Short mmCIF file of C-alpha atoms in Angstrom, two decimals:
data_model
loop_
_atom_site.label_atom_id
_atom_site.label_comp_id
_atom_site.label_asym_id
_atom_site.label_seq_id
_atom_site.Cartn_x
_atom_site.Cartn_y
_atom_site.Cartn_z
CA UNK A 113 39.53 132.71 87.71
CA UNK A 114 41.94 132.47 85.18
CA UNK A 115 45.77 133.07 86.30
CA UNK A 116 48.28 133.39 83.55
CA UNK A 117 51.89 133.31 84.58
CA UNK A 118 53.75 130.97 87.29
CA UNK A 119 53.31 131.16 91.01
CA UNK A 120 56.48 131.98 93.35
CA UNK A 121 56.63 128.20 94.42
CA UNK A 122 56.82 127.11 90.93
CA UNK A 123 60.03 129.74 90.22
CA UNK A 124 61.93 128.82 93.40
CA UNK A 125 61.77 124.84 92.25
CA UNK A 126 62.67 125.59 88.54
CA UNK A 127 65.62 127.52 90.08
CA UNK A 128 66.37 125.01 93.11
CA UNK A 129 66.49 122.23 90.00
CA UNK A 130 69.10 124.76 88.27
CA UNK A 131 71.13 125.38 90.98
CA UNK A 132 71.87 121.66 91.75
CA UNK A 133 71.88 120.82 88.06
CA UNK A 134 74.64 123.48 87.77
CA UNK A 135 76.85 122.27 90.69
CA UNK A 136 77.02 118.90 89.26
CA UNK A 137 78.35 120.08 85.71
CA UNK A 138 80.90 122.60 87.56
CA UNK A 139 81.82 119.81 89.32
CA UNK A 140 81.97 117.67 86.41
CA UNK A 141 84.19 120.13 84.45
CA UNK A 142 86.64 120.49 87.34
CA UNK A 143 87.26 116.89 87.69
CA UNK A 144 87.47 116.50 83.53
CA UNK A 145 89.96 119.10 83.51
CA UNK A 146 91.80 117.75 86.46
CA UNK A 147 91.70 114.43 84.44
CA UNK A 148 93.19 115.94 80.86
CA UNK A 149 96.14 116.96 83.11
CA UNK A 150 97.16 113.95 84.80
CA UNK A 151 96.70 112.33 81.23
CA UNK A 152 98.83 114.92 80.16
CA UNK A 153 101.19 114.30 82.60
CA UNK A 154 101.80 110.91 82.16
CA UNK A 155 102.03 111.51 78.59
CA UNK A 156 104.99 113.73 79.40
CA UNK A 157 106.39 111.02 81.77
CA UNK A 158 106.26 108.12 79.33
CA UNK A 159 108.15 110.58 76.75
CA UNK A 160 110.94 111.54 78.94
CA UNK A 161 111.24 107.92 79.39
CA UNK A 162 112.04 106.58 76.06
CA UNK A 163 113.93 110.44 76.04
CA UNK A 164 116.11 108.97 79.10
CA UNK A 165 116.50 105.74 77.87
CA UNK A 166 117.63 107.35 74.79
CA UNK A 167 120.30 108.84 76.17
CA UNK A 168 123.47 106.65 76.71
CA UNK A 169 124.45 108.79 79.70
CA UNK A 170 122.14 107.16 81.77
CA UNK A 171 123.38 103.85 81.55
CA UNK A 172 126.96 105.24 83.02
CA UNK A 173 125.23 107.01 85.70
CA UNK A 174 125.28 105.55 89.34
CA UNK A 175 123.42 108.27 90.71
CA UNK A 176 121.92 111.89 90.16
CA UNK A 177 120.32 114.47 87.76
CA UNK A 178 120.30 113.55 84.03
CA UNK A 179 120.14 116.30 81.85
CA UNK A 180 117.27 116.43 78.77
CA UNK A 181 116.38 118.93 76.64
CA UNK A 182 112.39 117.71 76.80
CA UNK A 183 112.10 118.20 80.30
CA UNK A 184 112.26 121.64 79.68
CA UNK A 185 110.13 121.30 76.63
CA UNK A 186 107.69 119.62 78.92
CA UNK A 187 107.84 121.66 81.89
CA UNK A 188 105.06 123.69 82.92
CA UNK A 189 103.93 127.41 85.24
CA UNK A 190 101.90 124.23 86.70
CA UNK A 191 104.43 121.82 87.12
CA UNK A 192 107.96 120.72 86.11
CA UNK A 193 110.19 117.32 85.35
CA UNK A 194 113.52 116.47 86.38
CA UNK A 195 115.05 112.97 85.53
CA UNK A 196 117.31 111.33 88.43
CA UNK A 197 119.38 108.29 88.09
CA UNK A 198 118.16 106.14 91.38
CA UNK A 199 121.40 103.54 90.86
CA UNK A 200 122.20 101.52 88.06
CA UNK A 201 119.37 99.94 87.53
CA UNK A 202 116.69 102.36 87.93
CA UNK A 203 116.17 105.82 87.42
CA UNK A 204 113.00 107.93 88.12
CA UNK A 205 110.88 110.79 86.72
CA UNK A 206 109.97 113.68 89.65
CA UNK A 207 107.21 115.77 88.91
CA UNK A 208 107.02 118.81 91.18
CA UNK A 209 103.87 121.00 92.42
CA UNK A 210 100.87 118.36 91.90
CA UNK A 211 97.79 119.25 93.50
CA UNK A 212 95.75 116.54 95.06
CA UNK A 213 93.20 115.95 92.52
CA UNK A 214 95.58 115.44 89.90
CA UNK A 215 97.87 113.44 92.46
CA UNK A 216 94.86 111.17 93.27
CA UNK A 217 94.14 110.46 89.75
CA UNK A 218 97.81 110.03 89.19
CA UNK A 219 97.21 107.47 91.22
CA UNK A 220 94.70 105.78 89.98
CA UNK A 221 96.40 105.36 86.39
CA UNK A 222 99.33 104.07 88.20
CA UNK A 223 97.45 101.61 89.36
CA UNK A 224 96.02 100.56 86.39
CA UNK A 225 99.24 100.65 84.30
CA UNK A 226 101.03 98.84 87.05
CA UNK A 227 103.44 101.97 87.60
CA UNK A 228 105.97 101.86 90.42
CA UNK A 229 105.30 105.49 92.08
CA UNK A 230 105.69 107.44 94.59
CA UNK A 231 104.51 110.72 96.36
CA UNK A 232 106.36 112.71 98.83
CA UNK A 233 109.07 109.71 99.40
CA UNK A 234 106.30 107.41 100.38
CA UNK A 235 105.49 104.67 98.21
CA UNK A 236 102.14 104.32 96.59
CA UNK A 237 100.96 100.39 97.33
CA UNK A 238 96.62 101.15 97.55
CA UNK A 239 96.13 104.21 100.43
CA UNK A 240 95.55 107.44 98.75
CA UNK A 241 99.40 109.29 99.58
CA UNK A 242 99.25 112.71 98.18
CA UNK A 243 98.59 114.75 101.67
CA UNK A 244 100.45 117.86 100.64
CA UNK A 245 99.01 120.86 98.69
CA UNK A 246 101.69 120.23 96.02
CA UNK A 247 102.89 116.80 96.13
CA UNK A 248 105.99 115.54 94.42
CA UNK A 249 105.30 112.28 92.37
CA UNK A 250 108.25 110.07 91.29
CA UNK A 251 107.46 107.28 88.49
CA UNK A 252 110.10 104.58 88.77
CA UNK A 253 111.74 102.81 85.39
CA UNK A 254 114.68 100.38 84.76
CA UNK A 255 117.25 101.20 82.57
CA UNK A 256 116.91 97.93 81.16
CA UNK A 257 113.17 97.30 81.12
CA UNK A 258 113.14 94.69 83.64
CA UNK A 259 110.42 94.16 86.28
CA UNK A 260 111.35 96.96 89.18
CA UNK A 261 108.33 95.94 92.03
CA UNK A 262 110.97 95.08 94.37
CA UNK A 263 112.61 98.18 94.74
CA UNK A 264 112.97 100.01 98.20
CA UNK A 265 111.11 103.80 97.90
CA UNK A 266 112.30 105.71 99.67
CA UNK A 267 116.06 104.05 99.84
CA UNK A 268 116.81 102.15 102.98
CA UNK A 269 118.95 103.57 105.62
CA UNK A 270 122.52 102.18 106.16
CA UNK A 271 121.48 99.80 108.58
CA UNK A 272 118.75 98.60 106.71
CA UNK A 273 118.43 95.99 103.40
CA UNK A 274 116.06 96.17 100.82
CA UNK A 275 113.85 92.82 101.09
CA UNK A 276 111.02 92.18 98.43
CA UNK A 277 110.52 96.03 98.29
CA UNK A 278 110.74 97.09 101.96
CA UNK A 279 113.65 98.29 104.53
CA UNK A 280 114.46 95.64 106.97
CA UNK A 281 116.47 96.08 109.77
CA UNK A 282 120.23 93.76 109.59
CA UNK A 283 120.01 91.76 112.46
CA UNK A 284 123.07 89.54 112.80
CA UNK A 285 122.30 86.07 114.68
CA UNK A 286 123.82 85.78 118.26
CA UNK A 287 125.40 82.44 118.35
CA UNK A 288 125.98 81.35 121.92
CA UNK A 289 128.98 78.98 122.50
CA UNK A 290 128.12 76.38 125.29
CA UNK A 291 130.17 76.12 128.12
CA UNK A 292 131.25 73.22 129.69
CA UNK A 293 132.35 72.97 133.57
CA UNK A 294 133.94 70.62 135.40
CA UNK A 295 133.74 69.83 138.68
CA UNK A 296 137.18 69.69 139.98
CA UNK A 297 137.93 66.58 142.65
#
């Protein structure tokens, strides 16, 4: 008559509740440690920025690797910077191995920071880019701190000119000369 003590129904649901409970949080910790390293990785980015801009080397540079000190200092096992002059207006930050969740909220910062970015050599503009186990992200900066939306990622070919921040294939206008005949008599 009296039953002390839960039934086997009752100990499957607390536990059912638990499990579920503790898939959310796991998955709540992976995505809020996925989200202190993108922070920390545009932290890194901005730094090497004013590092680069810093550095009077850059403005003399037409094209290539620029040397810091701090990219090594900020270089991870997990991933690593390199600074490359683009041209002489606009260099760019590269940082190598990014998994996708970081990459995706990479993203999403860029977009709310306005960032000019791109992964794998594809420019980010809304689609989610980062398709690759480890993606290479490239945040784009002027030398001179001027507006840089209108830049061509990745560069045109040589047939090709950068319009409002897209390749365009040089077509040169056919001009046709008329011809007159005359009938001869």
């Amino acid at each position: 008559m009296f039953q002390k003590g839960r039934t086997l129904l009752e100990m499957l649901a607390v536990l059912a509740i638990f499990g579920t409970l503790s898939i959310g949080a796991f998955s709540a910790i992976q995505w809020a440690l996925a989200k202190v390293k993108a922070n920390e990785i545009i932290n890194h980015v901005y730094m090497l920025e004013l590092a680069a801009l810093d550095t009077p080397h850059l403005y003399e540079m037409q094209s290539g690797e620029l040397t810091l000190t701090e990219t090594e200092q900020f270089s991870r096992k997990d991933y690593f910077f390199r600074v490359f002059s683009k041209d002489s207006k606009v260099f760019h930050i590269d940082v190598f191995s990014i998994s996708p969740r970081i990459c995706r909220l990479l993203l999403e910062v860029a977009k709310e920071n306005e960032l000019v970015l791109a992964v794998n050599d594809v420019r980010y503009i809304r689609e989610n880019i980062c398709t690759k186990d480890n993606n290479t992200v490239a945040f784009y900066f002027s030398k001179f701190q001027d507006k840089i939306e209108n830049i061509c990622i990745p560069d045109c070919l040589d047939e090709q000119m950068c319009c409002a921040g897209s390749c365009h294939m040089i077509q040169t206008p056919v001009v046709l000369i008329p011809v007159i005949y005359k009938e001869s008599v």
